[in-house]
CSV table of C-alpha atoms in Angstrom, one decimal:
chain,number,residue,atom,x,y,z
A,1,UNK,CA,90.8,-24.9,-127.2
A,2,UNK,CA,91.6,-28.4,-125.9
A,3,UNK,CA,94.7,-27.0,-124.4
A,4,UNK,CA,92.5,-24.5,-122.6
A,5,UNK,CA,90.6,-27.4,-121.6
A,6,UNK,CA,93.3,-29.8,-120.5
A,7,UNK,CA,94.5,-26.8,-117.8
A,8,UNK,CA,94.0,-27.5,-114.3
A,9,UNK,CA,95.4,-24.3,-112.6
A,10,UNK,CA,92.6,-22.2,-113.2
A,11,UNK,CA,89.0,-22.8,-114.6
A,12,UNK,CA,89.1,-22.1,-118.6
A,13,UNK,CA,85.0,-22.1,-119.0
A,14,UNK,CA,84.7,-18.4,-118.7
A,15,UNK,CA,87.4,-17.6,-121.3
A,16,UNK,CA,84.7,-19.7,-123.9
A,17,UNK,CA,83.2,-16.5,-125.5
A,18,UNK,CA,80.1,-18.7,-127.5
A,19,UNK,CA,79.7,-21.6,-125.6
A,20,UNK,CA,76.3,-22.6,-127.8
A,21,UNK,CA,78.4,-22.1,-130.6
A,22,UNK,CA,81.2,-24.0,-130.1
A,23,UNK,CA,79.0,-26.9,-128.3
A,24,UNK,CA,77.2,-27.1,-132.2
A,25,UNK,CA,80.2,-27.0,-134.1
A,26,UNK,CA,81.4,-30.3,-131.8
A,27,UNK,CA,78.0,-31.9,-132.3
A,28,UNK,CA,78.5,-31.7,-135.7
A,29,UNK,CA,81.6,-32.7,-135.8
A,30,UNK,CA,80.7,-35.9,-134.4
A,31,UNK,CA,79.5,-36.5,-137.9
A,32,UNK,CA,83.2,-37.2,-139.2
A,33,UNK,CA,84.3,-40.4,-140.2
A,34,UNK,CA,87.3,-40.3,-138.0
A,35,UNK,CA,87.1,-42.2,-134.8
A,36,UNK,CA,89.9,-40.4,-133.5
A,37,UNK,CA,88.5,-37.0,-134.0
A,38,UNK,CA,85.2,-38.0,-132.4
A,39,UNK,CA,87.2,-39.3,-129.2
A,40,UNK,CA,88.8,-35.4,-128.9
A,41,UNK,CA,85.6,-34.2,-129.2
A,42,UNK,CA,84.5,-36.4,-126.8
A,43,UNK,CA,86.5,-35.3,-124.4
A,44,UNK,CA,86.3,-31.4,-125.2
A,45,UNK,CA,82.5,-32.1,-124.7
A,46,UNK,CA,83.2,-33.8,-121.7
A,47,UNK,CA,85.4,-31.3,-120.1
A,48,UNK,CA,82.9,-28.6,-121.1
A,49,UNK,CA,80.2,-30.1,-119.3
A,50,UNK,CA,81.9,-30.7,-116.3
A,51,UNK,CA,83.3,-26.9,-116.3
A,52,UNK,CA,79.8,-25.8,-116.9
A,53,UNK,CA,79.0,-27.8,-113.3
A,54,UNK,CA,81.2,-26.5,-111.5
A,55,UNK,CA,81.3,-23.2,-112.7
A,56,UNK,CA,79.7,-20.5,-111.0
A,57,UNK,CA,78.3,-18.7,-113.8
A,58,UNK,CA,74.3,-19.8,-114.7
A,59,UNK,CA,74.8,-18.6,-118.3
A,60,UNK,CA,75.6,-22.3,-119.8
A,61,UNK,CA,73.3,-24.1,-117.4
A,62,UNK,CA,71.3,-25.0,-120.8
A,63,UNK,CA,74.3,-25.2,-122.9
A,64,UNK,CA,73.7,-28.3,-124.2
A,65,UNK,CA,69.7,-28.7,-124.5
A,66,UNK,CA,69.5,-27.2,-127.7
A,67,UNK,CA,71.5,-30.1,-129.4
A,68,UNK,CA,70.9,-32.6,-126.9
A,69,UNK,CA,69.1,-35.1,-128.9
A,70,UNK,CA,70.9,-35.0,-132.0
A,71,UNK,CA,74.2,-35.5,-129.3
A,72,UNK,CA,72.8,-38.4,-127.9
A,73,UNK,CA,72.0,-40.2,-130.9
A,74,UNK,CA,75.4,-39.6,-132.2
A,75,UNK,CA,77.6,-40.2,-129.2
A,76,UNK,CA,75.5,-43.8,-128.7
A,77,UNK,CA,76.1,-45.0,-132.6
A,78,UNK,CA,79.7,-43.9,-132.1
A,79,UNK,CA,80.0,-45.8,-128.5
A,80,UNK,CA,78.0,-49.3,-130.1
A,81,UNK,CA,80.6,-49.1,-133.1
A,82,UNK,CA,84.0,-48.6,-131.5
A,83,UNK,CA,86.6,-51.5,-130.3
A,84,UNK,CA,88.7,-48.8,-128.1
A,85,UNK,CA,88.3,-48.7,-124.6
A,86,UNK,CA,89.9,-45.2,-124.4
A,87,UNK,CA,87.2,-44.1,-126.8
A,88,UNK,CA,84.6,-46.0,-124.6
A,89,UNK,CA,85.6,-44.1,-121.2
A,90,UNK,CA,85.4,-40.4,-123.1
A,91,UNK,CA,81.9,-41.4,-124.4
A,92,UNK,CA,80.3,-42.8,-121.1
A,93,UNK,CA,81.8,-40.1,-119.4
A,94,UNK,CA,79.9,-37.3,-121.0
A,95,UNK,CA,76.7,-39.0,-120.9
A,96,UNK,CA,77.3,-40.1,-117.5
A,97,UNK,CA,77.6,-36.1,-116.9
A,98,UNK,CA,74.7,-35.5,-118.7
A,99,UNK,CA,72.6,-37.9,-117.8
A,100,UNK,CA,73.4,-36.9,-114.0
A,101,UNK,CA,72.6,-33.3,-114.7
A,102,UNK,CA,68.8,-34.0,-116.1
A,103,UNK,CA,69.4,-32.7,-119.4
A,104,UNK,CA,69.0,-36.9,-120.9
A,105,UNK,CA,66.0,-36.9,-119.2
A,106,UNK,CA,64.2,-34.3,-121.5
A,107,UNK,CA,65.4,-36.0,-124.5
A,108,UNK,CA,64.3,-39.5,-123.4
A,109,UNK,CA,60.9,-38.0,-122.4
A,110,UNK,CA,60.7,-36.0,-125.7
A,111,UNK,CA,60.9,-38.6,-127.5
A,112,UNK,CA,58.1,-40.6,-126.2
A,113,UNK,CA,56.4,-36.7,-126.4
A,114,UNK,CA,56.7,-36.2,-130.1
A,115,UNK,CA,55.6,-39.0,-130.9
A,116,UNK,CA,51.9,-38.9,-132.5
A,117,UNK,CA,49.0,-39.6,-130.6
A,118,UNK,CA,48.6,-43.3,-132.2
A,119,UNK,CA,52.3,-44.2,-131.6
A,120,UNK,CA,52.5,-42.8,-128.2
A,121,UNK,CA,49.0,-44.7,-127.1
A,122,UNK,CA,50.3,-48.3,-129.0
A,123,UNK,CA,53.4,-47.7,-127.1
A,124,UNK,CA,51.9,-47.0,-123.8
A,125,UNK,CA,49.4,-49.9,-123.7
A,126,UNK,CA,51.8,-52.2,-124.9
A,127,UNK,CA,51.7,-55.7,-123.2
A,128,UNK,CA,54.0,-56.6,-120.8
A,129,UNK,CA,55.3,-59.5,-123.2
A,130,UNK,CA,55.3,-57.1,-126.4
A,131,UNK,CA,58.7,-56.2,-128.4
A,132,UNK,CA,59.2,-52.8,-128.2
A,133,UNK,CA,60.4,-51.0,-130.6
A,134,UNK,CA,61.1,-47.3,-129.0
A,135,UNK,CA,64.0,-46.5,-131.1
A,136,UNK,CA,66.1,-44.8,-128.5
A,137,UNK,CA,65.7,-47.3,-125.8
A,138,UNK,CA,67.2,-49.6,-128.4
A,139,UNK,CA,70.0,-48.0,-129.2
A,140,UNK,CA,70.7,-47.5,-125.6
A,141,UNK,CA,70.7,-51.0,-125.0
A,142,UNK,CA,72.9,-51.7,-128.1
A,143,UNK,CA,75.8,-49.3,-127.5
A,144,UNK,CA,75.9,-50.6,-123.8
A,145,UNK,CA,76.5,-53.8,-124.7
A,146,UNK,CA,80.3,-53.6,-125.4
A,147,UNK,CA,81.4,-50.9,-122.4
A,148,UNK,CA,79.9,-53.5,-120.4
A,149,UNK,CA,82.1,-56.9,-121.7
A,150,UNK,CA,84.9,-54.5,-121.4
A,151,UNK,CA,88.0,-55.8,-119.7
A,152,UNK,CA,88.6,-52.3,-118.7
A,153,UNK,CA,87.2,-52.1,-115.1
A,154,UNK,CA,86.8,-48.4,-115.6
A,155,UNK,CA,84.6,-48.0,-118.3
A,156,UNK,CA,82.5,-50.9,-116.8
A,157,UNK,CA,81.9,-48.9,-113.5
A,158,UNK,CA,81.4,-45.8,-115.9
A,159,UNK,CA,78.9,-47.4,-118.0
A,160,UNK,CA,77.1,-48.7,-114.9
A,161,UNK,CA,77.1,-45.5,-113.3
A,162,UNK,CA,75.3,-43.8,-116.7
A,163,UNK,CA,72.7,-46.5,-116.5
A,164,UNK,CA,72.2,-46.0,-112.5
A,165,UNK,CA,71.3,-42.1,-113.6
A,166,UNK,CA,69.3,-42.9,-116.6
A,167,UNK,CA,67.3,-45.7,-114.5
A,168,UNK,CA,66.8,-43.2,-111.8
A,169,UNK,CA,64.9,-40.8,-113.8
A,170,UNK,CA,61.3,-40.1,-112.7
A,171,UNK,CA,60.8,-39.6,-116.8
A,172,UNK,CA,62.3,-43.1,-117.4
A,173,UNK,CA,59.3,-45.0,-117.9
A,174,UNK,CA,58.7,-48.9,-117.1
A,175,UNK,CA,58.9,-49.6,-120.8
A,176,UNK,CA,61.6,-48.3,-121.6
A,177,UNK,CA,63.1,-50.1,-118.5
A,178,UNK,CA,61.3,-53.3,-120.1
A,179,UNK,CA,63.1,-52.6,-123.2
A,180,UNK,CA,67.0,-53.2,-121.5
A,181,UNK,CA,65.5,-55.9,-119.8
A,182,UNK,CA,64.3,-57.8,-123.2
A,183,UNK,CA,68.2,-56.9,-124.7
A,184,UNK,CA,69.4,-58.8,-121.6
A,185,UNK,CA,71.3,-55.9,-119.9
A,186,UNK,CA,70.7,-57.5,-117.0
A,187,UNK,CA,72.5,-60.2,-118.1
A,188,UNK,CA,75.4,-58.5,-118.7
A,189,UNK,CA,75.4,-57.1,-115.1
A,190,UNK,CA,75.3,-60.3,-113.8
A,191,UNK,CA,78.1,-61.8,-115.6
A,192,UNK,CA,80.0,-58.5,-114.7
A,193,UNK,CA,79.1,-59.3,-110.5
A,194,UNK,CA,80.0,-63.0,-111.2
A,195,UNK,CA,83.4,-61.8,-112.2
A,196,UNK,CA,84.2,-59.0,-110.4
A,197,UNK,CA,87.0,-60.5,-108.0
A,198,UNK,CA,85.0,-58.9,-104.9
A,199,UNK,CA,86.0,-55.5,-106.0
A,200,UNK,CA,84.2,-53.1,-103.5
A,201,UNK,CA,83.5,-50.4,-106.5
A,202,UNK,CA,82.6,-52.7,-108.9
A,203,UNK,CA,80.3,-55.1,-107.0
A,204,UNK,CA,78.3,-51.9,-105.4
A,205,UNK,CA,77.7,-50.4,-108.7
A,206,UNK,CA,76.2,-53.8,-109.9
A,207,UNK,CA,74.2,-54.1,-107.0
A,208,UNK,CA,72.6,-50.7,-107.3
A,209,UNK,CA,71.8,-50.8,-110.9
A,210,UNK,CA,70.3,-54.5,-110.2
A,211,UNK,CA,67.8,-53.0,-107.3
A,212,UNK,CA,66.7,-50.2,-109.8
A,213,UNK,CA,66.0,-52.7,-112.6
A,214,UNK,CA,63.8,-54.8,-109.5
A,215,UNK,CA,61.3,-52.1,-110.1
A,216,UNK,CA,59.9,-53.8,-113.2
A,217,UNK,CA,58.9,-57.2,-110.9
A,218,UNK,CA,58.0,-59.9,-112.7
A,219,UNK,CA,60.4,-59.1,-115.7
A,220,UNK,CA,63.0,-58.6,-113.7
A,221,UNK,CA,62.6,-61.4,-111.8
A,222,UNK,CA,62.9,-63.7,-114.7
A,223,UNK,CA,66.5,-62.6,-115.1
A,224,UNK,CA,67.2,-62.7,-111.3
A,225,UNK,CA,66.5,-66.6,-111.7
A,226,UNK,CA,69.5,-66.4,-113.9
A,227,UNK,CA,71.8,-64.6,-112.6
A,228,UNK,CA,70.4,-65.6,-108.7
A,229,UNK,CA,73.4,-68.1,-108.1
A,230,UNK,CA,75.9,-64.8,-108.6
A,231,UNK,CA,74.0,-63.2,-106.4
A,232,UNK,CA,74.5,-65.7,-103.6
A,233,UNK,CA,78.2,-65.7,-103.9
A,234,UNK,CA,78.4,-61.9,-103.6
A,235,UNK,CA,76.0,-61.8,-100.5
A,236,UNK,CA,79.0,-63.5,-98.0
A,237,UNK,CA,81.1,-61.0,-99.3
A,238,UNK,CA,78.7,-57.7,-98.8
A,239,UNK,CA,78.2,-59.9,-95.5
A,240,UNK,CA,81.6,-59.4,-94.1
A,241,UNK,CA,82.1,-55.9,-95.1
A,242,UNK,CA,81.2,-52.8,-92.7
A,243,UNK,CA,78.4,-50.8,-93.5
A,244,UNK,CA,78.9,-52.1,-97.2
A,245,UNK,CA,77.5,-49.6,-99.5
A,246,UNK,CA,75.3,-52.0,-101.4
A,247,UNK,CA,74.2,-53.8,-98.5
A,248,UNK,CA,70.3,-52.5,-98.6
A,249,UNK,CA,70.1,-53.5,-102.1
A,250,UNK,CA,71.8,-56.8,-101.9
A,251,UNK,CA,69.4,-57.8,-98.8
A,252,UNK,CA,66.3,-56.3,-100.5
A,253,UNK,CA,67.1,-58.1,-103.5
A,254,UNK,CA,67.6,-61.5,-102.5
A,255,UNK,CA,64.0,-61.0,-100.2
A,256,UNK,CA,63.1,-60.1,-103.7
A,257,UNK,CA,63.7,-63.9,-104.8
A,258,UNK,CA,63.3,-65.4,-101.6
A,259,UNK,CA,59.4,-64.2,-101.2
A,260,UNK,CA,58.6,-63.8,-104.9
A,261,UNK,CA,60.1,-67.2,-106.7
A,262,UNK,CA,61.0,-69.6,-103.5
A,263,UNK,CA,60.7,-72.0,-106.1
A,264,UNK,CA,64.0,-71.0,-107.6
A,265,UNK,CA,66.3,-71.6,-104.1
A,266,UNK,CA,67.6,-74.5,-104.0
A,267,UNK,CA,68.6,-76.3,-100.6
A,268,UNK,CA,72.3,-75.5,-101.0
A,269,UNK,CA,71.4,-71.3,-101.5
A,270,UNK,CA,68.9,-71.9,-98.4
A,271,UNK,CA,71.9,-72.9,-96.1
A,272,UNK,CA,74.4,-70.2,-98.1
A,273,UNK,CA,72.3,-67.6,-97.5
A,274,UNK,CA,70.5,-68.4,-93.9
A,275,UNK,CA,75.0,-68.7,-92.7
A,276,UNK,CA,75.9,-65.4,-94.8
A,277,UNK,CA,72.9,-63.5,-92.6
A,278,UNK,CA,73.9,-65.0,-89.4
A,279,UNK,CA,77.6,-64.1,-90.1
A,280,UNK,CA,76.2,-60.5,-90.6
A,281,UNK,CA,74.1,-60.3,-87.2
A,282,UNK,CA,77.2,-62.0,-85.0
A,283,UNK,CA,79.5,-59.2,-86.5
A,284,UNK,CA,77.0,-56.6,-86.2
A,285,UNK,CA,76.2,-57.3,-82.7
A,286,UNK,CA,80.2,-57.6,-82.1
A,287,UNK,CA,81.0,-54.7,-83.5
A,288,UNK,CA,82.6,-56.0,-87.0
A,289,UNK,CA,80.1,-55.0,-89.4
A,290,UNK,CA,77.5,-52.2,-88.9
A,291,UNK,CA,73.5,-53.1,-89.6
A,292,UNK,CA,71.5,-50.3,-90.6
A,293,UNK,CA,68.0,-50.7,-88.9
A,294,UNK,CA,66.3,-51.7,-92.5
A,295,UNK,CA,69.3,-53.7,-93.0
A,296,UNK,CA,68.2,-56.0,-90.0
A,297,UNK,CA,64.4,-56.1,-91.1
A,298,UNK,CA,65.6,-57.5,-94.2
A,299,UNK,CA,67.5,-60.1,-92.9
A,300,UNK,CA,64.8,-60.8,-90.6
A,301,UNK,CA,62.1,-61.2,-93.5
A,302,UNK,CA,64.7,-63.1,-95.5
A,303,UNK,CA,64.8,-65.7,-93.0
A,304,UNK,CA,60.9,-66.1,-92.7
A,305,UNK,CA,61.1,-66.3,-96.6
A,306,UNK,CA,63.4,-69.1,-96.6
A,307,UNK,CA,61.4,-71.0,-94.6
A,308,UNK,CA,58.4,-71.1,-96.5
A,309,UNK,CA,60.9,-72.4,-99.5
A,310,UNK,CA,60.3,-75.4,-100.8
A,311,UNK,CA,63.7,-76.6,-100.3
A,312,UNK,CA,63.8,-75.4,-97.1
A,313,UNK,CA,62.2,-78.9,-95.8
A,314,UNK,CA,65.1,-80.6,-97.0
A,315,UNK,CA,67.9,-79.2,-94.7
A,316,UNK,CA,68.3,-78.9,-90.8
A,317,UNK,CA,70.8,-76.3,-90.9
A,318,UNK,CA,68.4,-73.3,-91.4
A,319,UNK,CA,66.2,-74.3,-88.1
A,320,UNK,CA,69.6,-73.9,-86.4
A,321,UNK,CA,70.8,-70.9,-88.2
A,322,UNK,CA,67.4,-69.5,-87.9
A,323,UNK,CA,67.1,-70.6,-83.9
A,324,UNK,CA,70.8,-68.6,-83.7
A,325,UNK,CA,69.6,-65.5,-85.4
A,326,UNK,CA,67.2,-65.2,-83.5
A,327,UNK,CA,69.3,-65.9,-80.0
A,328,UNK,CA,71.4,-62.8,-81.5
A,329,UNK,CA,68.7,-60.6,-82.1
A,330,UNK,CA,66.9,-61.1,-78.6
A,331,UNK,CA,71.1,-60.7,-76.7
């Protein structure tokens, strides 16, 4: 089977007689003690989901909905409890697959679905500064934890990737976002951006999970003080990149923090951020670095933000950067 699956000279997925089968057997085999057989079933799992994608036969396209709960459940204790990165990448990749395809989506609803009417209305009308304690949220937020302090640039971008898809569920409800927020997965993200040597792949990924997690406003915005410094540095580098792929949600989010908590910018990010935007205009109007239309609103509204900043009264510079800006625009 797993030499089937390895192949790459034809596609092995039609040659699985019982796929729903073989997908329980795995499942429960990720029930074994041994952390090395869980990683080859892993993978198989993996490799079958990805066949299953590509191949042109609708038969599997439920394949794995029957046993997707009890699969998620046990891939994410497995993922929180291992120290191998290998292990890590085979993990994330299948629920990055999964979670892509919809199928995670249904479980994380169902959850909140089977719950009785009591627990599902407590859970619902829970303040916004209440603990929750939706189990599955939880353990996402747990097994996360470690892909994400890996040293292993690929399962970070993996890991990030799975929580883009799981974050851009429609079913993926503001609690359960406020849940990763309260177990400081933002943090983590932040830490990952602070040191990610400028790398293109892994500084977009951050920046697109950070916008997501923006949706919850005020919670969010209580890490984004954190982690707001980080950000900063990383704008002069989106700056100077063409038609960066992040560069939407690095402009909308630093309007986020400019408008919302001016408070929070001090003088020093005021001047950083007011030279990173006019770098961006001068190379966009010369050709450098491309501005999408919203791009250029945004930098526009970032600069009215900054000057209703507090700090903003304490420094010349951004009357001239602004006064350039807006020479630049209007050539």
């Amino acid at each position: 089977m797993t030499l089937l699956l390895y192949c790459e000279n034809f596609n092995p997925y039609g040659f699985i007689k019982d796929k729903y089968g073989l997908i329980n057997n795995l499942v429960v085999g990720l029930q074994l003690p041994s952390e090395e057989i869980q990683g080859e079933i892993l993978f198989v799992l993996y490799r079958i989901s990805v066949l299953q994608c590509t191949s042109r036969d609708d038969e599997g396209a439920d394949l794995f909905s029957d046993n997707c709960t009890k699969l998620l459940h046990l891939a994410l204790e497995a993922l929180m409890k291992t120290q191998s990165d290998d292990f890590r990448l085979n993990c994330v990749a299948l629920l990055k697959v999964l979670a892509q395809s919809g199928i995670l989506e249904n479980t994380f609803s169902s959850e909140l679905n089977g719950m009785d009417t009591c627990e599902a209305d407590n859970f619902m009308q829970m303040p916004d500064d209440a603990n929750s304690s939706f189990s599955l949220s939880s353990l996402l937020a747990e097994a996360i934890k470690a892909p994400l302090l890996s040293p292993d640039t690929e399962v970070q971008i993996a890991t990030l990737d799975f929580i883009f898809h799981c974050l851009s569920w429609e079913g993926f409800s503001r609690k359960q976002i406020r849940v990763l927020l309260e177990e400081n997965i933002v943090d983590y993200i932040f830490e990952i951006l602070r040191l990610s040597k400028k790398i293109d792949q892994v500084v977009s990924s951050c920046l697109r999970v950070l916008h997501l997690f923006s949706t919850a406003e005020e919670a969010f915005r209580q890490r984004l003080a954190v982690g707001f410094t980080t950000l900063v540095s990383a704008l002069s580098h989106v700056a100077e990149v063409p038609f960066h792929p992040a560069q939407s949600q690095m402009l909308e989010l630093i309007l986020d923090a400019v408008s919302n908590c001016p408070g929070m910018v001090p003088t020093k990010h005021v001047e950083e951020i007011g030279s990173a935007l006019t770098v961006m205009l001068q190379k966009h109007l010369g050709g450098e670095v491309g501005l999408l239309s919203e791009a250029v609103i945004s930098v526009c509204s970032i600069f009215v933000g900054l000057m209703k900043c507090p700090s903003s009264n304490r420094t010349s510079k951004l009357l001239d950067l602004a006064k350039e800006a807006s020479k630049l625009l209007r050539s």
